[in-house]
């Protein structure tokens, strides 16, 4: 009961405070950005470095195809400076990609290495079938590697089609690719829920601390955990509201809403418990600023990896925002992995509970000192 | 109701004690005054007694509860008014009290009745953020009574209030005393202490120098004086003479018998004068 009254009071307070409106405003801005600024899909022409080591007829057929799709129909000769060397390449520019054709495989390796982009060497093996050799950087995600395999098969198919005039079906299957717009939403939700939740709950605590309100609370028959939990509940509710402000107009009926609610609750709980813990180590918002800043930067790394598929080091999976992002993604996908979301929810619930118990313990001894 | 034995407290957790070897006991229904200049350790002591500060060293029991293992239930019996008012600025006076009463398991008092008591009835619907310092202080004071406490901690309840309102507060405290409320009153206002307290403790630099009733202190330390103004051979003469000293008593008699008396006042030493005499320190 006391928790309920505290919750109502926190709700009343937050509706009178400005953080609540900042959050709503942020959600509206995100919505506007998602709907009107981010196109359904970005114009992202990939840059490719290729070496074609094929016998003449095959290579001519391939280059002919490249030239056909070139926007101006002219092959440009481009010299690229790599360290002290100048490597000359042939440059094709199509609607989909920018292709640099290396003169030799060793040139290709140098180009791929210095440009930090994957390179492809195409050759014909003894049996007469095409051979793709990818030069990667070493930190690409498995997903990207799989994608290369699929696209290689596709290229093979289209090349064979060109040479033999035979009809071959593409191998790329039911791998749903989110539109760029939908793709940004998991990142926005993670930012909105987790970062804001963590920051704002800490801000609320410090506000109460500086006003001495916690002391007044400490001399009642109510407990510290009820005080903390009432704040968690308000933050979680705010997160749900602001997330839905973005999700409903942007995605309509696409997401799995029960799963989304569950995930918002568990991740919101986790993030606010983390914020509570951080606030227990400092006396004021100013003092805690560095810690919160570092945490937010750390939590942002997975978002960066999320948008740059070629950068995904192994350790990034251990940052909580990684599974949060992936979870939101699965919720949005039509054939999303519900068991991943459920499992992650359980994980966040357990981790959040532990953090909450810890921060309750710390605050009990500290709120008043 | 309250027992304190060899209490020490250091904010820096070293030998620099804000409270040093303090011991006292407070009986049920007693108003116990804790008097001392600012920085003496009054609020610190009150903080430990009310569980707001962790007990470092010593023994403290409040209403039968060992403060070391504090229970939330204990606070159903405790009321606490803070030196620095701490109310929700964004809530109205009434909302502040209405929320606060929900945090207790015992019967609570009506917010409007309490606001009336401290003269804030007409401000019930005003946000506390718009209150003056004194008004906030009164709201904090009113809040401390909401759970009908049997033990009442008052930290500087009259500081910063104008005299009329301070008198109201004094009356309220007096009223609570009639209801057998045990009160721990921290103040540096000696007049309030003198009028209200059954006993007072003088505290300076974290140490209690003396505990006694104001009356007994006056008997012990306040030798009484008479100020006499009379017409002597060379005009108006003023003398200050003790009423206990034999020589002075004879002198008073002589003056009265032989001179025309203009004015004559007996003067009792104030608690403040006694405090200065005992501790060698002022109260500011
Ligand atoms: N939170 C604190 N941290 C460190 N020192 C404190 C703190 N609160 C009070 N003190 C110090 O402890 C001493 C006693 O303070 P306090 O109990 O507030 O005195 P009083 O209430 O009698 O004015 C003072 O020297 C004060 O500076
Ligand atoms: Mg004080």
XYZ file of C-alpha atoms and ligand atoms in Angstrom:
681
model
C 0.000 0.000 0.000
C 2.743 2.427 0.956
C 4.451 1.528 -2.304
C 1.275 2.356 -4.160
C 0.920 5.758 -2.484
C 4.580 6.497 -3.034
C 4.150 5.551 -6.663
C 1.147 7.842 -7.053
C 3.043 10.658 -5.401
C 6.107 10.105 -7.606
C 3.809 10.124 -10.601
C 2.255 13.376 -9.443
C 5.708 14.846 -8.853
C 7.134 13.724 -12.171
C 4.126 15.107 -14.009
C 4.934 18.436 -12.368
C 8.637 18.187 -13.040
C 10.303 18.894 -16.311
C 12.108 15.596 -16.899
C 8.825 13.950 -17.772
C 8.116 16.528 -20.464
C 11.651 16.350 -21.750
C 11.174 12.643 -22.230
C 7.872 13.096 -24.033
C 9.459 15.800 -26.177
C 12.419 13.541 -26.948
C 10.042 10.774 -27.974
C 8.186 13.150 -30.274
C 11.445 14.357 -31.801
C 12.498 10.760 -32.365
C 9.180 10.055 -33.989
C 9.531 13.025 -36.318
C 13.078 11.973 -37.182
C 12.008 8.409 -37.845
C 9.015 9.340 -39.942
C 10.277 12.328 -41.888
C 14.039 12.464 -41.767
C 15.153 8.863 -42.082
C 14.197 7.561 -45.515
C 12.617 4.161 -45.821
C 16.063 3.063 -47.003
C 19.388 4.920 -47.058
C 21.241 5.454 -50.343
C 24.192 3.377 -49.385
C 26.309 2.457 -52.323
C 28.920 0.026 -51.199
C 32.536 0.376 -52.158
C 34.031 -2.824 -53.505
C 37.573 -3.781 -54.322
C 37.728 -6.599 -56.820
C 40.423 -8.487 -58.670
C 39.252 -10.536 -61.602
C 41.714 -13.316 -62.351
C 39.666 -15.048 -65.023
C 40.506 -16.251 -68.505
C 39.823 -13.641 -71.092
C 36.310 -14.593 -72.308
C 34.945 -14.923 -68.805
C 36.554 -11.746 -67.561
C 35.341 -9.801 -70.596
C 31.821 -11.041 -70.026
C 31.999 -9.931 -66.416
C 33.533 -6.539 -67.104
C 31.007 -6.039 -69.865
C 28.255 -6.561 -67.347
C 29.873 -4.115 -64.970
C 30.151 -1.547 -67.743
C 26.506 -2.059 -68.677
C 25.403 -1.032 -65.238
C 27.896 1.866 -65.038
C 26.086 5.139 -64.754
C 28.048 6.946 -67.473
C 29.162 3.887 -69.446
C 32.804 4.881 -69.257
C 35.546 3.118 -67.350
C 37.659 5.605 -65.466
C 41.223 4.985 -64.550
C 41.775 5.874 -60.920
C 45.071 5.902 -59.115
C 44.890 5.149 -55.410
C 47.720 6.010 -53.112
C 48.533 3.258 -50.644
C 51.314 4.173 -48.252
C 54.146 5.091 -50.670
C 52.808 3.175 -53.617
C 50.450 4.365 -56.284
C 48.122 1.650 -57.504
C 46.166 2.181 -60.650
C 42.680 0.710 -60.803
C 39.698 0.752 -63.129
C 36.692 2.428 -61.578
C 33.090 1.521 -62.300
C 30.260 3.403 -60.713
C 26.745 1.982 -60.732
C 23.530 2.798 -58.929
C 24.323 0.152 -56.378
C 28.034 0.236 -55.908
C 31.404 1.764 -56.568
C 33.779 -0.859 -57.872
C 37.561 -0.553 -58.003
C 39.138 -3.179 -60.174
C 42.639 -4.021 -59.028
C 45.359 -4.969 -61.505
C 46.669 -7.868 -59.448
C 45.744 -9.876 -56.381
C 48.601 -8.342 -54.402
C 47.276 -4.870 -55.300
C 43.880 -6.008 -54.064
C 45.283 -7.093 -50.711
C 47.044 -3.759 -50.297
C 43.852 -1.874 -51.177
C 41.652 -3.919 -48.862
C 44.162 -3.514 -46.092
C 44.603 0.227 -46.367
C 40.943 1.063 -47.012
C 39.716 -1.294 -44.279
C 37.178 -2.640 -46.710
C 36.665 -6.230 -47.782
C 38.249 -7.229 -51.091
C 37.226 -9.978 -53.443
C 39.421 -11.951 -55.798
C 37.533 -13.898 -58.425
C 39.236 -16.780 -60.168
C 38.469 -20.009 -61.957
C 39.591 -23.214 -60.345
C 40.774 -26.335 -62.161
C 37.299 -27.805 -62.350
C 36.237 -24.676 -64.192
C 33.954 -23.212 -61.514
C 34.213 -19.722 -60.117
C 36.207 -19.162 -57.022
C 35.672 -16.191 -54.702
C 38.358 -15.288 -52.273
C 37.344 -12.686 -49.658
C 39.957 -10.622 -47.884
C 38.328 -9.519 -44.638
C 39.590 -7.427 -41.757
C 39.124 -10.042 -39.073
C 36.512 -8.331 -36.921
C 33.492 -8.704 -39.163
C 30.420 -10.264 -37.653
C 29.354 -13.775 -38.498
C 26.228 -12.255 -39.945
C 28.236 -10.275 -42.458
C 30.310 -13.299 -43.330
C 27.139 -15.248 -43.975
C 25.875 -12.393 -46.061
C 28.992 -12.535 -48.211
C 28.445 -16.199 -48.759
C 24.879 -15.613 -49.825
C 25.804 -12.739 -52.106
C 28.648 -14.714 -53.615
C 26.216 -17.393 -54.547
C 24.005 -14.748 -56.071
C 26.843 -13.306 -58.109
C 27.801 -16.731 -59.250
C 24.271 -17.298 -60.333
C 24.033 -14.075 -62.292
C 27.432 -14.590 -63.857
C 26.526 -18.038 -65.004
C 23.307 -16.592 -66.289
C 25.313 -14.087 -68.322
C 27.658 -16.685 -69.739
C 25.315 -19.545 -70.367
C 22.002 -17.816 -70.694
C 20.614 -20.380 -68.315
C 17.992 -19.602 -65.755
C 19.154 -20.020 -62.212
C 17.155 -19.182 -59.099
C 18.728 -16.969 -56.490
C 19.765 -18.668 -53.278
C 18.968 -15.893 -50.894
C 16.043 -17.151 -48.880
C 13.767 -15.983 -46.101
C 16.282 -13.686 -44.458
C 14.169 -10.661 -43.647
C 16.016 -7.412 -43.933
C 14.471 -4.558 -41.983
C 13.964 -1.305 -43.778
C 16.394 1.361 -42.660
C 13.597 3.145 -40.878
C 12.578 0.091 -38.880
C 16.219 -0.669 -38.321
C 16.830 2.582 -36.415
C 14.001 1.926 -33.978
C 15.771 -0.623 -31.746
C 18.577 1.877 -31.261
C 16.143 4.678 -30.439
C 14.249 2.480 -28.000
C 17.473 1.475 -26.321
C 18.489 5.099 -26.013
C 15.079 6.215 -24.824
C 14.529 3.448 -22.313
C 17.890 2.526 -20.987
C 19.998 5.657 -21.150
C 17.258 8.055 -20.185
C 15.953 5.713 -17.499
C 19.346 5.372 -15.921
C 20.102 9.069 -16.068
C 16.728 10.361 -14.956
C 16.289 8.060 -11.980
C 19.711 9.161 -10.739
C 18.658 12.774 -11.274
C 15.468 12.208 -9.266
C 17.411 10.677 -6.400
C 19.888 13.541 -6.306
C 17.060 16.054 -6.427
C 15.484 14.432 -3.361
C 18.840 14.197 -1.655
C 19.611 17.873 -2.088
C 16.168 18.866 -0.844
C 16.584 16.635 2.234
C 13.361 14.867 1.346
C 14.985 11.498 1.795
C 15.559 12.299 5.446
C 11.877 12.963 5.923
C 11.141 9.663 4.196
C 13.674 7.821 6.316
C 11.858 8.653 9.552
C 8.569 7.121 8.464
C 7.336 3.572 8.858
C 7.934 3.120 5.137
C 11.052 1.409 3.804
C 13.832 2.574 1.547
C 13.066 -0.123 -0.991
C 9.505 1.165 -1.322
C 10.876 4.611 -1.920
C 13.304 3.362 -4.558
C 10.788 1.040 -6.186
C 8.215 3.803 -6.534
C 10.765 5.700 -8.599
C 11.576 2.619 -10.686
C 7.891 2.155 -11.422
C 7.476 5.747 -12.550
C 10.545 5.555 -14.776
C 9.351 2.289 -16.296
C 5.911 3.693 -16.946
C 7.424 6.759 -18.603
C 9.615 4.511 -20.723
C 6.620 2.501 -21.884
C 4.664 5.626 -22.773
C 7.504 7.296 -24.654
C 8.466 4.081 -26.447
C 4.925 3.562 -27.651
C 4.827 7.174 -28.850
C 7.603 6.235 -31.260
C 6.717 2.640 -32.069
C 2.999 2.806 -32.773
C 3.071 5.540 -35.453
C 6.335 4.328 -36.956
C 5.706 0.614 -37.116
C 1.969 0.134 -36.654
C 1.050 -3.477 -36.148
C 4.442 -4.883 -37.075
C 5.957 -5.435 -33.604
C 4.863 -8.122 -31.191
C 3.313 -5.803 -28.578
C 2.991 -8.146 -25.579
C 6.610 -9.080 -26.060
C 7.530 -5.401 -26.491
C 5.821 -4.498 -23.208
C 7.543 -7.313 -21.371
C 10.898 -6.275 -22.757
C 10.334 -2.580 -21.986
C 9.451 -3.456 -18.408
C 12.418 -5.747 -17.800
C 15.009 -3.585 -19.538
C 13.552 -0.434 -17.945
C 13.797 -2.101 -14.550
C 17.381 -3.120 -15.227
C 18.423 0.346 -16.406
C 16.789 2.165 -13.512
C 18.295 -0.242 -10.984
C 21.655 0.546 -12.552
C 20.909 4.265 -12.187
C 19.998 3.736 -8.536
C 23.256 1.962 -7.926
C 25.263 4.722 -9.594
C 23.475 7.351 -7.545
C 24.353 5.496 -4.341
C 28.030 6.149 -4.944
C 27.797 9.929 -5.238
C 26.523 12.897 -3.313
C 25.282 14.965 -6.218
C 24.466 14.814 -9.886
C 27.601 16.784 -10.691
C 29.824 14.311 -8.906
C 28.175 11.369 -10.611
C 28.347 12.955 -14.024
C 31.623 11.346 -15.069
C 30.467 7.881 -14.083
C 27.168 8.283 -15.889
C 28.962 9.669 -18.916
C 31.323 6.688 -19.095
C 28.415 4.282 -18.689
C 26.460 5.954 -21.457
C 29.448 5.843 -23.798
C 29.949 2.157 -23.015
C 26.282 1.494 -23.611
C 26.485 3.300 -26.941
C 29.181 1.036 -28.374
C 26.731 -1.723 -29.284
C 24.600 0.842 -31.126
C 27.616 1.778 -33.184
C 28.260 -1.871 -33.937
C 24.608 -2.216 -34.749
C 24.839 0.311 -37.566
C 28.284 -0.703 -38.799
C 28.043 -4.409 -39.447
C 31.710 -4.649 -40.356
C 32.673 -3.645 -36.791
C 31.541 -6.071 -34.184
C 34.233 -7.245 -31.806
C 33.442 -10.214 -29.617
C 33.442 -8.407 -26.273
C 30.702 -6.036 -27.286
C 28.144 -8.741 -26.630
C 28.779 -8.403 -22.935
C 27.572 -4.805 -22.791
C 23.932 -4.899 -21.675
C 22.731 -2.621 -24.446
C 23.764 -5.269 -26.988
C 21.075 -7.772 -25.979
C 18.661 -4.861 -25.490
C 19.174 -3.789 -29.094
C 18.971 -7.318 -30.407
C 15.867 -7.974 -28.335
C 14.056 -4.945 -29.747
C 15.109 -6.071 -33.208
C 13.663 -9.518 -32.733
C 10.433 -7.962 -31.476
C 10.133 -5.857 -34.613
C 11.008 -8.602 -37.068
C 8.031 -10.508 -38.451
C 9.663 -13.812 -37.707
C 11.578 -12.576 -34.701
C 13.094 -14.962 -32.225
C 10.625 -14.724 -29.320
C 12.630 -17.125 -27.200
C 15.628 -14.769 -27.425
C 13.465 -11.936 -26.119
C 12.018 -14.073 -23.341
C 15.417 -15.301 -22.331
C 16.896 -11.785 -22.388
C 13.907 -10.518 -20.365
C 14.549 -13.134 -17.740
C 18.205 -12.160 -17.717
C 17.432 -8.469 -17.297
C 14.892 -9.201 -14.623
C 17.375 -11.252 -12.617
C 20.249 -8.814 -13.161
C 17.958 -5.862 -12.384
C 16.799 -7.534 -9.167
C 20.358 -8.093 -8.028
C 21.286 -4.502 -8.816
C 18.176 -3.307 -7.036
C 18.953 -5.329 -3.912
C 22.491 -4.050 -3.938
C 21.517 -0.425 -4.416
C 18.797 -0.757 -1.764
C 21.441 -1.977 0.622
C 23.732 0.897 -0.245
C 21.027 3.570 -0.138
C 19.754 2.341 3.234
C 23.067 3.306 4.766
C 23.660 6.379 2.665
C 20.517 8.268 1.814
C 20.624 10.147 5.007
C 24.303 10.652 5.728
C 11.906 6.438 26.795
C 15.318 7.415 25.505
C 18.597 6.079 26.837
C 21.974 7.222 25.567
C 25.214 5.847 26.919
C 28.764 6.880 25.964
C 27.770 8.066 22.521
C 30.504 9.076 20.079
C 30.219 10.146 16.472
C 32.831 11.204 13.953
C 31.870 12.240 10.414
C 35.413 11.646 9.263
C 35.527 8.319 11.132
C 38.631 9.282 13.046
C 39.388 10.940 16.357
C 37.717 14.209 15.401
C 34.418 13.674 17.194
C 31.359 15.797 16.507
C 29.811 14.107 19.541
C 31.996 12.886 22.371
C 31.031 10.544 25.228
C 27.475 11.804 25.569
C 25.186 10.078 28.075
C 21.682 10.953 29.254
C 18.251 9.484 29.852
C 14.871 10.995 29.081
C 11.755 9.980 30.999
C 8.358 9.496 29.479
C 6.490 12.782 29.076
C 9.581 14.843 29.723
C 10.768 17.736 27.589
C 14.516 17.462 27.420
C 16.352 20.507 26.107
C 19.600 20.096 24.250
C 21.257 23.484 24.369
C 24.407 24.667 22.756
C 25.924 27.012 20.214
C 25.769 26.061 16.582
C 28.210 23.333 15.652
C 28.063 21.868 19.156
C 26.763 18.500 17.967
C 23.042 18.869 18.699
C 21.751 17.860 15.277
C 24.283 15.055 15.093
C 23.005 13.614 18.363
C 19.428 13.919 17.191
C 20.363 12.272 13.896
C 21.753 9.236 15.672
C 18.802 8.998 18.032
C 16.371 9.029 15.143
C 18.319 6.489 13.104
C 19.227 9.021 10.404
C 22.902 8.662 11.181
C 24.453 5.295 11.761
C 25.399 4.568 15.353
C 29.178 4.327 15.473
C 29.979 3.964 19.118
C 27.879 3.854 22.255
C 24.452 2.543 23.176
C 21.167 4.143 22.241
C 17.659 2.869 22.957
C 14.600 4.762 21.808
C 11.149 3.582 22.910
C 12.656 0.217 23.700
C 14.255 -0.154 20.249
C 17.990 -0.530 19.989
C 18.954 2.070 17.409
C 21.605 -0.263 16.036
C 18.924 -2.621 14.735
C 16.369 -0.082 13.756
C 12.936 -1.223 12.659
C 10.585 0.737 10.449
C 7.814 0.073 12.952
C 9.678 2.227 15.445
C 8.918 5.280 13.321
C 5.207 4.872 13.893
C 5.908 6.284 17.357
C 8.381 8.947 16.311
C 7.886 12.453 15.042
C 10.734 14.488 13.683
C 10.974 18.143 12.804
C 14.072 19.105 10.898
C 16.337 22.088 11.286
C 16.318 22.542 7.515
C 12.794 22.221 6.223
C 12.441 19.428 3.718
C 9.076 19.293 2.046
C 8.106 18.614 -1.561
C 8.222 22.007 -3.208
C 6.040 20.863 -6.052
C 3.249 19.683 -3.787
C 0.851 21.941 -1.917
C 0.979 22.134 1.869
C -2.033 19.843 2.127
C -0.669 17.362 -0.451
C 2.598 17.191 1.422
C 0.851 16.167 4.618
C -1.688 13.955 2.868
C 1.092 11.923 1.261
C 3.191 11.772 4.398
C 0.420 10.355 6.552
C 0.160 7.382 4.182
C 3.624 6.274 5.203
C 2.590 5.273 8.720
C 0.678 2.279 10.032
C -0.920 4.127 12.908
C -3.783 6.552 13.145
C -2.782 9.895 11.714
C -3.997 13.433 12.100
C -5.981 15.412 9.610
C -3.714 17.608 7.455
C -6.058 20.583 7.625
C -6.221 20.437 11.400
C -2.423 20.526 11.563
C -2.190 23.386 9.087
C -4.683 25.299 11.196
C -2.576 24.660 14.267
C 0.547 26.225 12.776
C -1.343 29.056 11.117
C -1.132 27.803 7.549
C -4.812 26.974 7.060
C -5.250 29.575 4.349
C -2.173 28.272 2.516
C -3.350 24.652 2.254
C -3.626 24.791 -1.511
C -0.418 26.703 -2.118
C 2.638 24.861 -3.345
C 5.311 24.630 -0.681
C 7.789 25.951 -3.230
C 6.078 29.324 -2.969
C 6.378 29.413 0.808
C 8.733 31.653 2.761
C 11.423 29.980 4.816
C 9.420 30.371 7.994
C 6.287 28.912 6.427
C 8.185 25.875 5.184
C 9.612 25.480 8.640
C 6.131 25.491 10.114
C 4.987 22.921 7.563
C 7.910 20.687 8.482
C 7.013 21.156 12.125
C 3.344 20.335 11.499
C 4.328 17.233 9.566
C 6.254 15.918 12.568
C 2.992 15.587 14.491
C 1.010 13.743 11.838
C 1.427 10.257 13.312
C 0.596 11.275 16.893
C 4.157 10.527 17.983
C 4.916 9.532 21.542
C 8.539 10.543 21.017
C 9.109 13.843 19.357
C 12.390 15.199 18.013
C 12.460 18.921 17.417
C 15.542 20.444 15.834
C 15.477 24.220 16.280
C 11.688 24.444 15.978
C 11.555 28.200 16.543
C 14.688 29.351 14.785
C 13.992 31.908 12.104
C 10.369 32.415 13.103
C 9.021 35.779 14.140
C 8.258 36.024 17.895
C 4.484 35.691 17.577
C 4.762 32.469 15.615
C 7.532 31.198 17.847
C 5.106 31.685 20.747
C 2.482 29.635 18.906
C 4.993 26.844 18.384
C 5.910 27.024 22.046
C 2.248 26.646 22.992
C 1.887 23.617 20.730
C 4.880 21.964 22.351
C 3.442 22.731 25.759
C 0.165 21.196 24.667
C 1.879 18.018 23.498
C 3.596 17.746 26.860
C 0.199 17.502 28.504
C -0.401 14.462 26.304
C 2.639 12.731 27.766
C 4.701 13.180 24.618
C 8.408 12.719 25.278
C 10.251 15.550 23.577
C 13.872 15.976 22.623
C 14.189 19.669 21.952
C 17.285 21.011 20.285
C 17.649 24.744 20.438
C 19.842 27.679 21.145
C 16.896 29.749 22.214
C 17.302 29.863 25.992
C 13.955 31.508 26.687
C 12.042 28.701 25.000
C 14.184 26.143 26.804
C 13.722 27.871 30.125
C 9.962 27.928 29.816
C 9.408 24.453 28.371
C 12.083 22.076 29.525
C 11.948 19.810 32.535
C 15.666 19.382 32.172
C 18.345 20.799 29.932
C 21.742 19.578 28.815
C 24.479 22.069 27.970
C 26.514 20.835 25.034
C 29.694 22.448 23.732
C 32.169 21.006 21.236
C 30.392 17.667 21.243
C 30.554 17.264 25.003
C 27.744 17.527 27.502
C 28.920 19.808 30.296
C 25.926 19.591 32.574
C 22.385 18.227 32.845
C 19.864 19.701 35.247
C 16.497 21.397 35.520
C 16.449 25.141 34.732
C 15.124 25.868 38.221
C 17.848 23.960 39.986
C 20.461 25.573 37.771
C 19.223 29.003 38.745
C 19.341 28.114 42.381
C 22.850 26.789 42.037
C 24.431 29.276 39.697
C 22.228 32.307 39.596
C 23.077 34.310 42.687
C 20.335 36.919 42.849
C 20.984 40.596 42.576
C 19.075 43.779 43.325
C 19.582 46.896 41.260
C 18.906 49.951 43.440
C 18.725 53.576 42.376
C 18.528 56.162 45.207
C 19.218 59.828 45.921
C 22.528 60.099 47.728
C 24.568 63.126 48.887
C 25.744 63.884 45.324
C 22.551 63.060 43.438
C 21.370 59.773 41.861
C 23.356 56.657 42.899
C 23.098 53.197 41.316
C 24.193 50.019 43.074
C 23.939 46.322 42.298
C 23.892 44.128 45.379
C 23.592 40.428 46.080
C 20.637 39.130 48.024
C 22.628 36.216 49.438
C 25.842 37.897 50.497
C 25.610 39.082 54.155
C 27.561 42.295 53.632
C 25.403 43.192 50.617
C 22.224 42.392 52.542
C 23.268 44.801 55.305
C 24.080 47.436 52.723
C 20.651 47.071 51.112
C 19.026 47.517 54.518
C 21.118 50.627 55.184
C 20.205 52.232 51.879
C 16.518 51.571 52.329
C 16.576 53.014 55.855
C 18.509 56.162 55.044
C 17.779 57.136 51.451
C 15.020 58.000 49.123
C 14.657 54.973 46.776
C 13.967 55.796 43.126
C 13.855 52.253 41.606
C 14.581 48.769 42.883
C 14.609 45.556 40.803
C 15.511 41.996 41.711
C 17.280 40.322 38.877
C 17.455 36.538 38.265
C 20.313 35.110 36.261
C 19.020 33.913 32.880
C 19.689 30.424 31.537
C 21.872 32.131 28.992
C 23.984 33.766 31.698
C 24.293 30.444 33.456
C 25.294 28.766 30.205
C 28.048 31.301 29.704
C 29.155 30.962 33.301
C 29.299 27.140 33.091
C 30.760 26.658 29.639
C 32.676 29.866 29.219
C 31.008 30.146 25.832
C 28.300 32.216 24.243
C 25.363 30.702 22.440
C 25.904 31.944 18.937
N 27.343 15.857 7.276
C 28.421 16.292 7.961
N 29.660 15.982 7.534
C 30.742 16.395 8.213
N 30.695 17.137 9.314
C 29.492 17.506 9.801
C 28.293 17.102 9.142
N 27.246 17.597 9.832
C 27.772 18.280 10.876
N 29.114 18.229 10.864
C 30.024 18.823 11.854
O 29.761 18.248 13.101
C 29.744 19.226 14.114
C 28.408 19.223 14.811
O 27.412 19.689 13.928
P 25.862 19.708 14.298
O 25.524 18.444 14.990
O 25.108 20.037 13.079
O 25.798 20.907 15.318
P 24.543 21.718 15.862
O 23.306 21.040 15.435
O 24.729 21.720 17.329
O 24.653 23.084 15.307
C 30.095 20.535 13.446
O 31.477 20.758 13.595
C 29.750 20.318 12.006
O 30.598 21.061 11.175
Mg 21.791 21.800 14.349
